[in-house]
Coordinates of C-alpha atoms in Angstrom, one line a residue:
M1 CA -0.1 0.0 0.0
V2 CA 0.7 3.7 -0.3
W3 CA 0.5 5.2 2.9
D4 CA -0.2 8.9 3.3
S5 CA 0.8 9.3 6.9
S6 CA 1.8 7.0 9.9
A7 CA 2.1 6.9 13.6
D8 CA 2.9 4.2 16.0
V9 CA -0.7 4.4 17.5
V10 CA -3.7 5.5 15.5
V11 CA -6.8 6.1 17.8
I12 CA -10.1 6.2 16.0
G13 CA -12.6 8.8 18.1
A14 CA -11.3 11.3 20.7
G15 CA -13.9 10.9 23.3
A16 CA -13.4 9.9 26.5
A17 CA -11.9 6.3 25.9
G18 CA -10.0 7.7 22.7
A19 CA -8.3 10.5 24.8
A20 CA -7.4 8.0 27.8
A21 CA -5.9 5.7 25.1
A22 CA -3.9 8.2 23.4
L23 CA -2.5 9.6 26.5
E24 CA -1.4 6.3 28.0
A25 CA 0.0 5.5 24.8
A26 CA 2.0 8.5 24.5
A27 CA 3.2 8.4 28.1
A28 CA 4.4 4.9 27.1
G29 CA 6.9 6.4 24.5
A30 CA 4.7 5.9 21.5
Q31 CA 4.1 8.2 18.5
V32 CA 0.1 8.7 18.6
L33 CA -2.3 9.8 15.7
A34 CA -5.9 10.3 17.1
L35 CA -8.5 10.8 14.5
D36 CA -11.7 12.5 15.1
R37 CA -15.0 12.8 12.7
F38 CA -15.6 16.3 14.6
A39 CA -13.3 18.4 17.1
G40 CA -12.9 15.9 19.9
G41 CA -14.7 15.1 22.9
G42 CA -17.4 12.5 21.6
A43 CA -20.5 12.0 23.8
A44 CA -18.4 12.4 27.1
A45 CA -18.6 16.3 26.1
L46 CA -22.2 16.0 26.1
S47 CA -22.6 14.1 29.3
G48 CA -23.2 15.1 32.8
G49 CA -19.8 14.5 33.5
I50 CA -20.3 11.7 36.2
V51 CA -17.4 9.4 37.1
Y52 CA -18.1 6.4 39.2
A53 CA -15.3 5.6 41.5
G54 CA -14.8 4.8 45.1
G55 CA -12.8 2.2 47.5
G56 CA -11.4 5.4 49.0
T57 CA -10.6 8.2 46.2
S58 CA -9.3 11.6 47.2
I59 CA -12.5 13.2 46.7
Q60 CA -14.2 11.0 48.8
R61 CA -11.8 11.2 51.7
A62 CA -11.7 15.2 51.4
A63 CA -15.5 14.9 51.9
G64 CA -15.3 12.6 54.8
V65 CA -16.8 9.7 53.0
T66 CA -16.0 6.3 54.3
D67 CA -15.7 3.7 51.5
D68 CA -14.1 0.4 50.9
P69 CA -13.1 -1.4 47.8
A70 CA -14.8 -4.5 49.2
W71 CA -18.3 -2.5 49.6
M72 CA -17.8 -1.2 46.0
L73 CA -16.9 -4.6 44.7
A74 CA -19.9 -6.1 46.3
Y75 CA -22.2 -3.3 44.7
L76 CA -20.8 -3.9 41.3
Q77 CA -21.0 -7.5 41.2
R78 CA -24.6 -7.4 42.3
E79 CA -25.3 -4.3 39.6
V80 CA -23.4 -5.4 36.5
G81 CA -23.6 -9.3 36.9
D82 CA -21.2 -11.0 34.6
A83 CA -20.5 -8.2 31.9
V84 CA -17.0 -8.9 32.5
A85 CA -14.7 -11.5 34.3
P86 CA -14.5 -11.2 38.3
E87 CA -10.8 -10.5 37.8
T88 CA -11.6 -7.6 35.4
L89 CA -14.2 -6.0 37.8
R90 CA -12.1 -6.6 40.7
R91 CA -9.1 -4.5 38.7
F92 CA -11.3 -1.9 38.0
V93 CA -12.3 -1.7 41.6
D94 CA -8.9 -1.6 42.6
E95 CA -7.6 0.9 40.4
S96 CA -10.5 3.3 41.2
P97 CA -8.8 5.9 43.5
A98 CA -5.9 6.0 40.9
L99 CA -8.1 6.5 38.0
I100 CA -9.5 9.7 39.8
D101 CA -6.1 10.8 40.6
W102 CA -4.9 10.5 36.9
L103 CA -7.9 12.4 35.8
I104 CA -6.9 15.3 37.9
E105 CA -3.2 15.2 36.7
H106 CA -5.0 15.3 33.2
G107 CA -7.0 18.4 33.9
V108 CA -10.4 17.2 35.0
P109 CA -11.4 18.9 37.9
F110 CA -13.4 17.6 41.0
D111 CA -14.7 19.0 44.2
P112 CA -15.7 17.2 47.3
A113 CA -19.0 19.1 48.2
L114 CA -21.2 16.2 49.3
C115 CA -24.8 16.3 48.3
P116 CA -27.2 15.9 51.2
Y117 CA -30.4 14.5 49.2
K118 CA -31.1 11.6 47.0
T119 CA -31.1 12.7 43.4
S120 CA -30.5 11.5 39.9
Y121 CA -27.9 14.5 39.3
P122 CA -26.7 17.1 41.5
N123 CA -27.1 20.8 41.1
D124 CA -24.3 23.3 41.1
D125 CA -23.9 23.4 44.8
W126 CA -22.9 19.5 45.0
Y127 CA -20.4 17.1 43.2
L128 CA -20.4 14.0 45.1
Y129 CA -23.3 12.0 45.5
H130 CA -25.1 8.5 45.2
S131 CA -24.9 8.2 41.5
G132 CA -26.8 4.5 41.4
S133 CA -29.0 2.5 43.4
E134 CA -26.6 2.0 46.6
L135 CA -29.5 3.1 48.9
S136 CA -32.3 0.9 47.3
G137 CA -33.7 -2.2 49.0
A138 CA -31.6 -4.6 46.6
F139 CA -28.3 -3.4 47.9
A140 CA -29.3 -2.9 51.6
D141 CA -26.9 -5.4 52.9
I142 CA -23.9 -3.5 51.2
P143 CA -22.7 -0.6 53.0
P144 CA -23.5 2.7 50.8
A145 CA -21.0 5.2 49.7
Q146 CA -21.5 8.1 47.5
R147 CA -19.3 7.3 44.1
G148 CA -20.4 9.7 41.7
H149 CA -17.9 12.0 41.1
R150 CA -19.3 14.9 39.2
V151 CA -16.7 16.9 37.2
K152 CA -16.6 20.6 38.9
G153 CA -18.5 22.9 36.4
R154 CA -21.9 24.9 35.9
G155 CA -24.7 23.1 34.2
V156 CA -24.0 19.5 32.7
S157 CA -20.4 19.4 33.2
G158 CA -19.3 16.8 30.8
K159 CA -17.8 19.4 28.5
K160 CA -15.4 20.1 31.3
F161 CA -14.3 16.5 31.2
A162 CA -13.6 16.3 27.7
T163 CA -11.8 19.7 27.6
G164 CA -9.4 18.5 30.1
L165 CA -8.2 15.4 28.4
L166 CA -8.3 17.3 25.0
A167 CA -5.9 20.0 26.8
S168 CA -4.1 17.4 27.9
M169 CA -3.4 15.6 24.5
R170 CA -2.3 18.8 23.3
K171 CA 0.3 19.2 26.1
A172 CA 1.6 15.6 25.4
G173 CA 2.2 16.1 21.6
I174 CA -0.4 13.8 20.6
Q175 CA -1.5 14.7 17.0
L176 CA -5.3 15.3 16.7
E177 CA -6.7 15.2 13.1
T178 CA -10.1 16.6 13.3
C179 CA -13.1 16.6 10.7
T180 CA -11.5 13.0 9.8
R181 CA -14.0 10.1 9.4
A182 CA -12.5 6.7 9.5
T183 CA -14.0 4.6 7.1
T184 CA -12.2 1.2 6.8
L185 CA -9.6 -0.9 9.0
L186 CA -6.6 -1.9 6.5
T187 CA -5.1 -5.5 7.0
D188 CA -2.2 -7.6 5.5
D189 CA -2.5 -10.5 3.9
T190 CA -2.8 -12.4 7.3
G191 CA -5.7 -10.3 8.7
A192 CA -3.5 -8.3 10.9
V193 CA -4.6 -4.7 11.2
I194 CA -2.1 -2.5 9.9
G195 CA -4.0 1.1 9.5
V196 CA -7.1 3.0 8.5
E197 CA -8.4 4.5 5.3
C198 CA -10.3 7.7 6.1
V199 CA -12.0 10.7 4.7
T200 CA -10.3 14.0 5.8
M201 CA -11.2 17.6 5.5
N202 CA -7.9 18.9 6.5
D203 CA -7.0 20.5 3.2
A204 CA -10.4 22.2 3.1
P205 CA -10.5 26.2 3.5
R206 CA -10.7 27.1 7.0
R207 CA -14.0 28.9 6.7
V208 CA -15.2 25.3 5.3
R209 CA -13.9 23.5 8.3
D210 CA -15.2 26.2 10.9
Q211 CA -18.8 26.0 9.3
F212 CA -18.5 22.2 9.4
A213 CA -17.6 22.4 13.1
R214 CA -20.6 24.7 14.0
M215 CA -22.8 22.0 12.1
A216 CA -21.4 19.4 14.2
A217 CA -22.2 21.3 17.1
L218 CA -25.8 22.0 16.4
A219 CA -26.3 18.4 15.7
A220 CA -24.8 17.4 19.0
K221 CA -27.0 20.0 21.2
P222 CA -29.6 21.1 20.5
G223 CA -29.7 18.4 17.8
I224 CA -29.7 15.7 20.3
Y225 CA -33.2 17.0 21.5
Y226 CA -34.4 17.9 18.3
P227 CA -34.0 15.3 15.7
P228 CA -34.9 17.1 12.5
L229 CA -32.1 19.6 13.3
R230 CA -29.7 16.8 13.6
K231 CA -30.8 15.4 10.1
A232 CA -30.4 18.5 8.6
M233 CA -26.7 19.2 9.9
E234 CA -25.9 15.7 9.0
Q235 CA -27.3 16.3 5.6
R236 CA -25.2 19.5 5.0
M237 CA -22.0 18.0 6.6
A238 CA -22.3 15.0 4.1
R239 CA -22.3 17.4 1.4
L240 CA -19.4 19.4 2.7
E241 CA -17.5 16.0 3.0
Q242 CA -18.4 15.0 -0.4
R243 CA -17.0 18.1 -1.7
Y244 CA -13.7 18.8 0.3
G245 CA -13.1 15.6 1.5
V246 CA -9.8 13.6 0.5
T247 CA -9.4 9.8 1.1
T248 CA -6.3 9.0 2.7
K249 CA -4.4 5.9 4.3
V250 CA -2.8 6.2 7.6
L251 CA 0.0 3.5 8.6
A252 CA -0.3 1.9 12.3
R253 CA 3.0 0.8 13.1
R254 CA 1.8 -0.7 16.5
G255 CA -2.0 -0.9 16.3
V256 CA -5.4 0.8 16.0
I257 CA -7.6 1.2 18.8
V258 CA -11.1 2.0 18.0
S259 CA -12.9 4.4 20.4
A260 CA -15.8 5.6 18.0
G261 CA -18.7 5.3 20.6
G262 CA -21.9 3.1 20.4
F263 CA -24.7 2.9 17.9
I264 CA -27.5 5.1 19.6
A265 CA -27.4 7.3 16.7
N266 CA -28.1 4.6 14.0
R267 CA -31.6 4.2 13.9
E268 CA -31.7 0.9 11.7
M269 CA -29.0 -0.8 14.1
V270 CA -31.4 0.4 17.1
L271 CA -34.5 -1.1 15.2
E272 CA -32.4 -4.5 14.4
H273 CA -31.1 -5.0 18.0
G274 CA -33.6 -3.2 20.3
P275 CA -36.6 -2.2 18.6
E276 CA -38.6 -1.7 21.9
F277 CA -36.1 1.0 22.5
R278 CA -36.9 2.9 19.4
H279 CA -38.6 5.9 21.0
G280 CA -35.8 7.0 23.3
L281 CA -33.6 10.2 23.1
A282 CA -30.2 9.3 21.4
L283 CA -27.8 10.1 24.1
G284 CA -24.7 10.9 21.9
T285 CA -23.1 12.4 18.9
T286 CA -24.1 11.7 15.3
G287 CA -20.8 9.7 15.4
D288 CA -22.3 7.4 17.7
D289 CA -23.5 5.7 14.6
G290 CA -21.9 2.1 15.0
S291 CA -19.2 2.8 12.5
G292 CA -16.7 1.8 14.7
I293 CA -18.3 -1.6 15.7
R294 CA -19.0 -2.1 11.9
M295 CA -15.6 -1.8 10.7
A296 CA -14.3 -4.0 13.8
Q297 CA -17.2 -6.6 12.5
Q298 CA -15.6 -6.2 9.0
A299 CA -12.2 -7.3 10.3
G300 CA -13.4 -10.4 11.9
A301 CA -14.7 -8.9 15.4
A302 CA -17.4 -10.7 17.5
T303 CA -20.0 -8.7 19.1
A304 CA -22.1 -9.2 22.4
H305 CA -24.6 -7.4 24.6
M306 CA -25.8 -5.8 21.4
D307 CA -29.5 -5.9 22.4
N308 CA -28.8 -4.2 25.8
I309 CA -29.8 -0.7 25.4
S310 CA -30.0 1.6 28.6
A311 CA -33.2 3.8 29.0
W312 CA -33.1 6.5 31.7
R313 CA -36.4 7.4 33.3
F314 CA -35.4 9.6 36.4
L315 CA -37.9 10.2 39.3
L316 CA -35.7 12.3 41.4
P317 CA -35.5 15.1 41.9
P318 CA -37.6 16.2 43.7
S319 CA -36.4 13.8 46.6
A320 CA -40.0 13.4 48.1
F321 CA -40.8 11.6 44.9
A322 CA -39.2 8.6 46.5
G323 CA -42.0 8.2 48.9
A324 CA -44.3 8.1 45.5
L325 CA -45.4 4.9 43.9
L326 CA -44.8 4.1 40.3
V327 CA -47.6 2.0 38.7
D328 CA -48.4 0.7 35.3
A329 CA -51.7 0.7 33.6
A330 CA -53.2 -2.1 35.7
G331 CA -52.4 -0.1 38.7
T332 CA -49.6 -2.3 39.9
R333 CA -46.2 -1.2 41.3
V334 CA -43.3 -1.3 38.9
I335 CA -40.0 -1.2 40.8
D336 CA -38.7 0.2 43.8
E337 CA -38.9 4.0 43.5
T338 CA -35.4 4.8 44.6
R339 CA -33.4 2.5 41.9
Y340 CA -31.5 4.3 39.7
G341 CA -33.1 5.7 36.6
A342 CA -31.9 3.1 33.9
A343 CA -33.4 0.4 36.1
V344 CA -36.7 2.2 36.3
G345 CA -36.5 2.9 32.3
G346 CA -35.5 -0.7 31.7
K347 CA -38.2 -2.1 33.8
L348 CA -40.9 0.2 32.0
V349 CA -39.9 -0.6 28.4
R350 CA -39.3 -4.3 28.9
E351 CA -42.3 -5.6 31.0
H352 CA -44.7 -2.8 31.0
G353 CA -44.9 -1.6 27.7
G354 CA -43.1 1.9 28.2
L355 CA -46.2 3.0 30.3
G356 CA -45.9 4.3 33.8
W357 CA -47.5 6.8 36.2
L358 CA -46.0 8.1 39.7
L359 CA -49.0 8.3 42.2
A360 CA -48.3 10.8 44.9
D361 CA -50.8 12.1 47.5
D362 CA -51.2 15.8 48.2
A363 CA -48.8 15.7 50.9
V364 CA -46.0 14.4 48.9
A365 CA -46.6 16.2 45.6
R366 CA -46.8 19.5 47.7
R367 CA -43.5 18.7 49.1
A368 CA -42.2 18.0 46.0
F369 CA -43.1 21.0 44.1
G370 CA -41.3 23.1 47.1
Q371 CA -38.1 20.8 46.5
I372 CA -37.7 21.1 42.8
H373 CA -36.3 24.7 42.7
R374 CA -34.1 23.9 45.6
E375 CA -32.8 20.6 44.6
G376 CA -33.3 20.5 40.6
A377 CA -30.3 21.6 38.1
W378 CA -31.7 23.7 35.5
F379 CA -32.6 21.0 32.9
Q380 CA -34.4 19.0 35.7
R381 CA -36.6 22.0 36.6
A382 CA -37.2 22.7 33.1
Q383 CA -38.5 19.0 32.5
F384 CA -40.5 18.6 35.7
E385 CA -42.6 21.8 35.0
P386 CA -44.5 20.2 31.9
V387 CA -45.0 16.9 33.8
R388 CA -46.5 18.9 36.7
R389 CA -48.6 20.6 34.5
R390 CA -50.0 17.8 32.6
A391 CA -50.5 15.7 35.7
V392 CA -53.9 14.2 36.6
K393 CA -55.2 15.3 40.0
A394 CA -58.6 13.9 41.5
P395 CA -60.3 13.7 45.0
T396 CA -60.2 10.0 45.0
I397 CA -57.7 7.3 43.8
E398 CA -60.3 6.0 41.6
Q399 CA -61.0 9.1 39.9
A400 CA -57.5 9.8 39.4
A401 CA -57.1 6.5 38.0
R402 CA -59.9 7.0 35.4
K403 CA -58.9 10.3 34.3
A404 CA -55.2 8.7 33.6
G405 CA -56.5 5.6 31.9
I406 CA -55.3 3.2 34.9
D407 CA -57.5 0.2 36.0
P408 CA -59.1 2.0 39.2
A409 CA -59.6 -1.5 41.1
G410 CA -56.2 -2.1 40.5
L411 CA -55.0 1.0 41.7
R412 CA -56.9 0.9 44.8
A413 CA -55.8 -2.4 45.9
T414 CA -52.1 -1.4 45.3
V415 CA -52.6 1.6 47.6
E416 CA -54.2 -0.2 50.3
A417 CA -51.9 -3.0 50.3
H418 CA -49.1 -0.5 50.3
N419 CA -50.6 1.7 53.3
A420 CA -51.4 -1.6 55.3
A421 CA -47.8 -2.8 54.7
V422 CA -46.4 0.6 56.1
A423 CA -48.8 0.7 59.2
N424 CA -47.5 -3.0 60.0
G425 CA -44.1 -2.8 59.3
T426 CA -44.2 -5.6 56.7
P427 CA -41.4 -5.5 53.8
D428 CA -42.3 -3.6 50.5
P429 CA -43.4 -5.9 47.9
V430 CA -40.9 -4.5 45.5
G431 CA -38.2 -3.8 47.9
K432 CA -38.0 -0.1 48.8
P433 CA -36.4 0.5 52.0
A434 CA -38.5 1.5 55.0
E435 CA -36.9 5.2 55.4
F436 CA -38.4 5.8 52.0
R437 CA -42.0 4.6 52.3
E438 CA -44.9 7.2 52.8
T439 CA -48.6 6.1 53.2
C440 CA -50.7 7.5 50.3
D441 CA -53.9 8.7 52.1
T442 CA -54.0 12.5 51.8
G443 CA -56.3 13.6 48.9
P444 CA -56.5 14.9 46.2
F445 CA -54.3 12.3 44.6
W446 CA -51.7 13.0 41.7
L447 CA -50.8 10.8 38.9
F448 CA -47.6 12.0 36.8
D449 CA -47.2 10.6 33.5
V450 CA -43.7 9.2 33.5
G451 CA -44.2 6.6 30.4
I452 CA -41.5 6.2 27.6
K453 CA -42.3 7.9 24.6
P454 CA -41.1 10.6 22.0
S455 CA -41.1 14.0 24.1
L456 CA -39.2 17.2 23.4
T457 CA -40.1 18.4 27.0
N458 CA -39.4 15.0 28.9
P459 CA -37.5 12.8 26.8
C460 CA -35.9 9.3 27.8
P461 CA -32.4 9.5 27.2
M462 CA -30.8 6.0 25.9
L463 CA -27.6 4.6 25.0
T464 CA -26.1 1.4 23.7
L465 CA -24.2 -0.8 26.1
G466 CA -23.3 -3.4 23.9
G467 CA -20.2 -3.7 21.2
V468 CA -17.2 -5.7 20.1
V469 CA -15.6 -8.8 22.6
V470 CA -12.3 -7.6 23.8
N471 CA -9.3 -9.5 25.6
E472 CA -10.1 -8.2 29.3
E473 CA -6.4 -8.1 29.8
T474 CA -5.0 -5.6 26.9
G475 CA -8.3 -4.5 25.0
A476 CA -7.4 -6.4 21.8
V477 CA -10.4 -7.2 19.7
R478 CA -11.3 -10.9 19.7
D479 CA -12.7 -12.7 16.5
R480 CA -15.5 -14.9 16.4
D481 CA -13.3 -18.0 17.6
G482 CA -12.0 -16.1 20.5
A483 CA -8.7 -15.2 19.4
D484 CA -7.0 -11.9 19.2
I485 CA -7.2 -9.9 16.1
P486 CA -3.6 -8.7 15.6
G487 CA -3.3 -5.1 15.7
L488 CA -6.6 -4.1 16.7
Y489 CA -7.8 -2.9 19.9
A490 CA -11.2 -1.4 21.1
A491 CA -12.2 0.7 24.2
G492 CA -15.4 2.6 25.5
R493 CA -18.8 2.1 24.1
T494 CA -17.3 0.5 20.9
A495 CA -16.1 -2.4 23.0
V496 CA -17.9 -4.7 25.8
G497 CA -17.1 -3.3 29.2
I498 CA -17.7 -2.8 32.8
C499 CA -21.4 -1.5 32.3
S500 CA -22.5 -3.8 29.2
R501 CA -25.1 -5.2 31.3
S502 CA -26.4 -2.6 33.5
Y503 CA -25.4 1.1 33.8
V504 CA -25.6 3.5 36.6
S505 CA -24.4 7.4 36.4
G506 CA -20.8 7.5 35.8
L507 CA -20.0 3.7 35.1
S508 CA -19.6 4.5 31.2
L509 CA -17.1 7.3 31.6
A510 CA -15.3 5.6 34.3
D511 CA -15.1 2.4 32.0
C512 CA -14.1 4.6 29.0
V513 CA -10.9 5.8 30.9
F514 CA -10.1 2.5 32.3
S515 CA -10.5 0.7 29.2
G516 CA -8.9 3.2 27.1
R517 CA -6.0 3.5 29.3
R518 CA -5.6 -0.6 29.2
A519 CA -5.8 -0.4 25.4
G520 CA -3.1 2.3 25.2
R521 CA -0.8 0.6 27.3
A522 CA -1.1 -2.5 25.6
V523 CA -0.8 -1.3 21.9
A524 CA 2.3 0.9 23.0
G525 CA 4.2 -2.1 23.7
A526 CA 2.9 -4.4 20.7
D527 CA 5.6 -5.1 18.2
I528 CA 6.2 -2.8 15.2
V529 CA 4.5 -4.1 11.9
E530 CA 7.2 -6.4 10.2
G531 CA 9.3 -4.8 7.9
I532 CA 7.9 -1.3 8.5
R533 CA 10.4 1.0 10.7

């Protein structure tokens, strides 16, 4: 082949996983070239900036939080199951405190301000909180600890996470080629991956590149919330790429790391692998189109957990809603209302047709209305208001049920059984801890629609958790026979990882950094492609 450029290590995608991989490979002495379809940052820049870490991180210690690696391991073993091998999960836990320190060293800021109430995402006053289901009944026998490390920054702080890592890449002398879309993994006669073919706009006029970057930013946000805008920007970017893009071949002397995200932005792939999740909000950039996974598959990669899509329906804040009852169309309880939003959303989609209502009596509802302004971040307050306005309110349980389209007898039976269990001190049927249980007996009664359906004002964010199978020691991509594909590595949501069975806030970013660093170290130590120096 005729090569247009070369590097020891080529990284496809400069999001959380790609940046971590590039930094670690460069630290090991490798010459690194990172390719990004847009300007870098990936879905991490759009995220809430939560990193799940524990076992005694420097931030936990500064906040006075007591945690133990054994507690974190026990929680994750139950939460994520067998997504990865036991020794991999243990290594993830053991390395967790060092992961936070590594991020701090690379310009990602954290803060030990400890959130005093249960929430799905803290406002700008707080940066350390229970980001999973640690306080829920299913984990009551495991000592809880606040492990949600929110990057310090106003609003959703994923951008601060991404800019810190990108700045660190620049300081490390890592070459980042933006406006460059990888299209094909190039192999030799043995099937080893030796390079990448891509389409780049690096030679386009500066004004065109700036225009492309602005379109990409619009497609990411607000396009993530308004799909027609995203589609329009994608079409315009495609036309610019067709006019100004140049096909090039990049040699990877030691290997290629694919960290190009998942496939939530690819509607066809979502319909193929998880059609029941078709009504969700695509939480990612337009680059999360499965292209990285497909390229790896073309090189022989095996995949797993492709049908696992995480759907988030957050009930908190306000924290008072921990005492409400989540019911389906039959009026029956759905899940412990204190569970993390992905557990709630998954239950609604998979077992209840996406239908759900949160029942609160007047005492709980009024307390919630007062809390949302104190506890909610700006976007949580914005999403709560239309839900409140559309809520059903009636003097009796039966009247409220009829207005909402819920079976009145079923809802009445559920409420009576719940109130009796609270009064008698008997266990909650769906496992909610006693400290969050409240009787539902003070009218009027409120029913808030929290179903999963397309909605501009209260969308259900979703992301894909499956990907290519990797060697969990190195991040090398495995073929369908279980053998490593020479020269090919994967990290982040392109690959199967810690959160590929179950997701809680911060677990994806933490896994991206963990798996990215793993792949970066491994590929930097790989043999140089034979005959090329």
